[in-house]
Amino acid sequence: MAALRVASTCLRQSAARSIHQSLSVRGLATAKSPKNLFESLDTFTDRHIGPDDNETEFMLSKLGFDSMESFLAATVPQNIRIAGSTVSNVSIPALSETELHASAKRLGRKNEQFKSFIGMGYHNAVVPPVILRNVFENPAWYTPYTPYQPEIAQGRLESLVNFQTMIMSLTSMHISNASLLDEATAAAEAMVMAYVQSNQKKKTFFVDKAVLPQTISVLKTRAKGFGINICVGDVADALKFDALRADLAGVLIQYPDVNGLITDYSDFTKQVHEAGALVIVATDLLALTLLKPPGEWGADVVLGNSARFGVPAGYGGPHGAFFAVTEKLKRKMPGRLIGRSKDTMGNPAYRLALQTREQHIRREKATSNICTSQALLANMAAMYAVYHGPIGLERIAKKVHFLTQILKSAVERLGFRVINASSYFDTLTIDVSKHCANAEVMHAAAALQGLNLRRVDKNTVGVTLDESVGQEDLLSLIRAFYVAASQPEPDVADLPIPTEPAFPHQLARESEFLSHPVFNKHHSETEMLRYIFHLASKDLGLVHAMIPLGSCTMKLNSTSSMIPLTWPEFGSIHPFAPHEQVEGYRKIIKELEDDLCKITGFHACSVQPNSGAAGEYAGLTVIRAYHESRGEGHRDVCLIPLSAHGTNPASAVMAGLKVVPVKTHSDGNLDLGDLKAKAEKHKDNLAVFMITYPSTFGVFEDGITDACKIIHDCGGQVYLDGANLNAQVGLTNPAVCGGDVCHLNLHKTFAIPHGGGGPGVGPICVAEHLAPFLPSHPLVKTGGDAAIDAVSAAPFGSASILLISWAYIKMLGGNGLSESTNIALLNANYMAHRLAGHYSLRFKNKNGRVAHELLIDLAEFDKAAGLKVTDFAKRVQDYGFHPPTCSWPISTCMLIEPTESETLEEIDRFCDAMIQIRKEAEDIITGKQPKDNNLLKNAPHPLSLMVTSDKEWNRPYSREEAAYPVPWLREKKFWPTVSRIDDAYGDLNLICDCPTVEELAS
Ligand SMILES: Cc1ncc(COP(=O)(O)O)c(C=O)c1O
């Protein structure tokens, strides 16, 4: 040991000597000598944080500070600072990357990998390796943001159109959106649509009792806010009683239902329409390759989960839900919709369509708050359909269906009764009472084979087959039934081989599907690989450059935190697997919840909401339940500053609250006088005040604690939108600020990649008095003693990606988390300093400091030369960057957030680009370039434009000025693939599916 100690000291000294000899190389100047030979060198903080110590010192000095602490003192109000020990390596110890992986492996082994035949909307998907490796595990696909800048997002836009086309084709509906959060919340969106369609006059929504139980639970939660009455029963009763019929807004049926039964609903649908209500159908995509699609028998809305198309179960998610409607409902459809339009050169191009439906615009008039959805998972499902094509999908469906028939023959031979024998696709519901004292005997027999079945009731079990089932699995299943029946080893040799479908012939699909060229040409792996890479090459992600989108926190999504995600120990687990099989997951979730409580200062946490907006809705619903529990259910006023994100008022309305806006001062601060006046005016009915902190104007306001006190004094609660938590971690927290509940965007602050528009996770953390009301789940115990119903389909929401945030927190440890915040603030302030004098910074605090983002106002350019925010944004694309957040929260502004992960070099590169664009704008203002034909108005400039003839070029600037305005672009050019896209044309000529053979030929 002594020798080792000596060796360790020598190594330290010689390392220190050689390190300080090469100060000129970035990072080496501050390389720390290891304390001993065995110290981990793969520490994460240095990898996550962009600037090194020298760069940090440099930026501080540029801002006039001699220490980080003096900078922080000028930036964050003193009265909300927390002790450094609150979030430190003592409260959250740091693990190296290697240690983290060892810990994840150890916990993964604690998840028992039983084969689940539970069904209920979740299957064992077979992820084609070419999609697993090149989409799911590929940062070019998982790091981009929502495609708000379509010229640099044509790849995933095309893929999302493939998704929409796939859904439209399989369901036979007119139009589909580009995914929703999960099947249950999609059903809730459909219910609200039905209510809105009746002009909010009809308030009864009938749900068939054979709809998935988690869907029913989420519907109950959502119905409350709108005052909708949910009736759960036999759907045939929906039209029996006149009073019910007269008030009926819609019905929800499951096709095939939770028990596997397939019913012909065509007559029923006509009757529901005669009653003036909508028919909403939850369905299964694979089944629809064989079954008559709901669009052909009159459904108004068709929805479901696309996960069995190649997305791992992941203990409940994330998965892409789908949502398709008839033509007449298209403008009421929630969620993002991708449409085809054209660029300025007349080339076809995709972009987000009908965006005026979004809550950003509609705010408290919105009836849906959906923002982040499930783009990455929708892309995976679409790629799965592209890879297999219609023939491959039908083959998979037939395999599943015929294996299910063989299973049925086997269990019936033993005398078990299959309850849905008359009609099924992949699910059998089996009465086991003939041989088993109760269903537990059957479950025990299945467990002996390493299998999970669905728990139905004391005499009945359910079995759902999927693509992954092979001969051994089927034999194990059959064996389990033989064991339960105390029969010898099964002889399956003479079981009949099915040839015909096991559902009524009138329900068989006759129409073709997925005939579009894209689903019929990429079936070899070579072709598929090239298609995936071809699309990826059109999209700008974090793999290319900084994405400085304000309020979005596009930081490093580290490879080390992503790796465990696709291990089968985590990927293969069914969300309703028995408690004792998921010890690993439970431990990780508990540790994450505990760490999030330490970070926020709150008492309890629920990870069930699967987006930030879903978190808002859950938090507000918890607050409502709290008021009700105190006999104050009448409190229904929600105060929201005008600067709030559009999801805030939309979520408030969904929770049944009345929105009252609060003013902000011209310096960006909340108008405390107005807040006080409104709080007092609504004192008797005040439920909650929603506030984002630091504000969406990019400053820490001094008055936050005063604001919270005003609300509490008037009997209200404070909801803190945690989208900007990246400015708080380790320095302050929502509890100290005075909040009662907050949501966190794990896909921002806690490093879950944005996936090109989702997945996200929006856990809520709450103070002790709100903990009893955290959301429950009908199948797995979650939440408090007085829990509200579920807010998501799965008990722990998008459980598998919780691993990413868990790993992020564990690897940074408390010190690294706090340091990240310091650097996020420093990077933003340095950027504000560099851009000062070129652009007008809209808001700063009394010391001249911004928080973790900055708002620059471009109004002067519009006045002087007609240049809009969009013109600047499109020109930023020419410089190889993703533009900042545009026209929000102020229409004339850009909101810029660099995050802690960007190096000084990258920040300088971005500032250089912005300063050069400013010069280009000056040339337009001074008349050197015409107002209607210039570098900004014509931006972006795609490669195809560079090769046009001189005559066609016809611009008062050179190609070089257009494409290479700064020298480093010669090395680092990212080409937009189309020129500026015409939004209005696309909305007027709405086309939301892939080109057909005929269109491609013309
Ligand atoms: C301030 C703020 N609140 C809420 C949200 C909604 O989060 P999500 O998109 O995850 O639903 C956002 C999203 O950008 C946001 O910026």
CSV table of N, CA, C and O and ligand atoms in Angstrom, one decimal, residues 145 369 371-372 551-552 611-614 616 645 647-648 692 696 721 723-724 743 745 747-748 754 888, ligand 1:
chain,number,residue,atom,x,y,z
A,145,TYR,N,-34.9,20.0,-31.8
A,145,TYR,CA,-36.1,20.5,-31.1
A,145,TYR,C,-37.3,20.3,-32.0
A,145,TYR,O,-37.2,19.8,-33.1
A,369,ASN,N,-53.9,21.7,-24.0
A,369,ASN,CA,-52.7,22.4,-23.6
A,369,ASN,C,-51.5,21.6,-24.3
A,369,ASN,O,-50.4,21.9,-23.9
A,371,CYS,N,-48.4,20.5,-26.0
A,371,CYS,CA,-47.3,21.3,-26.6
A,371,CYS,C,-46.2,20.2,-27.0
A,371,CYS,O,-46.3,19.6,-28.1
A,372,THR,N,-45.3,19.9,-26.1
A,372,THR,CA,-44.4,18.7,-26.4
A,372,THR,C,-45.2,17.5,-26.5
A,372,THR,O,-46.1,17.2,-25.7
A,551,SER,N,-36.0,29.4,-23.1
A,551,SER,CA,-37.1,28.7,-22.4
A,551,SER,C,-37.1,27.2,-22.8
A,551,SER,O,-38.1,26.5,-22.4
A,552,CYS,N,-36.1,26.7,-23.5
A,552,CYS,CA,-36.2,25.3,-23.9
A,552,CYS,C,-35.0,24.5,-23.4
A,552,CYS,O,-35.0,23.3,-23.4
A,611,SER,N,-45.4,15.4,-19.9
A,611,SER,CA,-44.9,16.6,-20.5
A,611,SER,C,-45.0,17.8,-19.5
A,611,SER,O,-45.7,17.6,-18.5
A,612,GLY,N,-44.4,18.9,-19.9
A,612,GLY,CA,-44.5,20.1,-19.0
A,612,GLY,C,-45.9,20.5,-18.8
A,612,GLY,O,-46.4,20.7,-17.7
A,613,ALA,N,-46.7,20.6,-19.9
A,613,ALA,CA,-48.0,21.0,-19.9
A,613,ALA,C,-48.9,20.0,-19.1
A,613,ALA,O,-49.8,20.4,-18.4
A,614,ALA,N,-48.6,18.7,-19.2
A,614,ALA,CA,-49.3,17.7,-18.4
A,614,ALA,C,-49.0,17.9,-17.0
A,614,ALA,O,-49.9,17.7,-16.1
A,616,GLU,N,-48.4,20.8,-15.6
A,616,GLU,CA,-49.2,22.0,-15.2
A,616,GLU,C,-50.6,21.6,-14.8
A,616,GLU,O,-51.1,22.0,-13.8
A,645,HIS,N,-46.3,31.4,-20.5
A,645,HIS,CA,-46.3,30.5,-21.7
A,645,HIS,C,-47.8,30.1,-21.9
A,645,HIS,O,-48.6,30.0,-21.0
A,647,THR,N,-49.3,27.5,-22.5
A,647,THR,CA,-49.8,26.3,-21.9
A,647,THR,C,-50.4,26.6,-20.5
A,647,THR,O,-51.3,25.9,-20.0
A,648,ASN,N,-49.9,27.7,-19.8
A,648,ASN,CA,-50.4,28.0,-18.5
A,648,ASN,C,-51.9,28.3,-18.5
A,648,ASN,O,-52.7,27.6,-17.8
A,692,THR,N,-43.9,31.8,-13.8
A,692,THR,CA,-42.7,31.2,-14.2
A,692,THR,C,-41.5,32.0,-13.6
A,692,THR,O,-41.5,33.2,-13.6
A,696,THR,N,-40.4,34.6,-17.9
A,696,THR,CA,-40.1,34.3,-19.4
A,696,THR,C,-39.4,35.5,-20.0
A,696,THR,O,-39.1,35.5,-21.2
A,721,ASP,N,-44.2,27.5,-12.5
A,721,ASP,CA,-43.8,26.8,-13.7
A,721,ASP,C,-42.3,26.6,-13.7
A,721,ASP,O,-41.6,27.6,-13.8
A,723,ALA,N,-40.2,25.5,-16.0
A,723,ALA,CA,-39.5,25.4,-17.2
A,723,ALA,C,-38.1,26.1,-17.2
A,723,ALA,O,-37.2,25.8,-17.9
A,724,ASN,N,-38.0,27.1,-16.3
A,724,ASN,CA,-36.8,27.9,-16.2
A,724,ASN,C,-35.9,27.4,-15.0
A,724,ASN,O,-35.1,28.2,-14.5
A,743,HIS,N,-43.9,22.2,-11.6
A,743,HIS,CA,-43.6,21.1,-12.5
A,743,HIS,C,-42.1,21.4,-13.0
A,743,HIS,O,-41.7,22.5,-13.0
A,745,ASN,N,-39.5,20.5,-16.2
A,745,ASN,CA,-39.4,19.9,-17.5
A,745,ASN,C,-38.1,19.0,-17.5
A,745,ASN,O,-37.0,19.6,-17.7
A,747,HIS,N,-37.2,17.3,-19.7
A,747,HIS,CA,-36.6,17.4,-21.1
A,747,HIS,C,-36.0,18.7,-21.3
A,747,HIS,O,-35.7,19.1,-22.5
A,748,LYS,N,-35.8,19.5,-20.3
A,748,LYS,CA,-35.1,20.8,-20.4
A,748,LYS,C,-34.0,20.7,-19.4
A,748,LYS,O,-32.8,20.3,-19.6
A,754,HIS,N,-34.8,16.3,-26.5
A,754,HIS,CA,-36.2,16.8,-26.9
A,754,HIS,C,-36.8,15.9,-28.0
A,754,HIS,O,-38.0,16.0,-28.3
A,888,TRP,N,-41.7,35.3,-29.0
A,888,TRP,CA,-42.3,34.9,-27.7
A,888,TRP,C,-41.3,35.2,-26.6
A,888,TRP,O,-40.1,34.9,-26.8
B,1,LIG,C1,-42.5,28.4,-19.6
B,1,LIG,C2,-43.0,27.1,-20.2
B,1,LIG,N1,-44.0,26.4,-19.6
B,1,LIG,C3,-44.5,25.3,-20.0
B,1,LIG,C4,-44.0,24.7,-21.2
B,1,LIG,C5,-44.7,23.4,-21.7
B,1,LIG,O1,-43.9,22.3,-21.6
B,1,LIG,P1,-44.1,21.1,-22.6
B,1,LIG,O2,-43.7,21.5,-24.0
B,1,LIG,O3,-43.2,20.0,-22.1
B,1,LIG,O4,-45.5,20.7,-22.5
B,1,LIG,C6,-43.0,25.3,-21.9
B,1,LIG,C7,-42.5,24.7,-23.2
B,1,LIG,O5,-41.7,25.2,-23.9
B,1,LIG,C8,-42.4,26.5,-21.4
B,1,LIG,O6,-41.5,27.2,-22.0
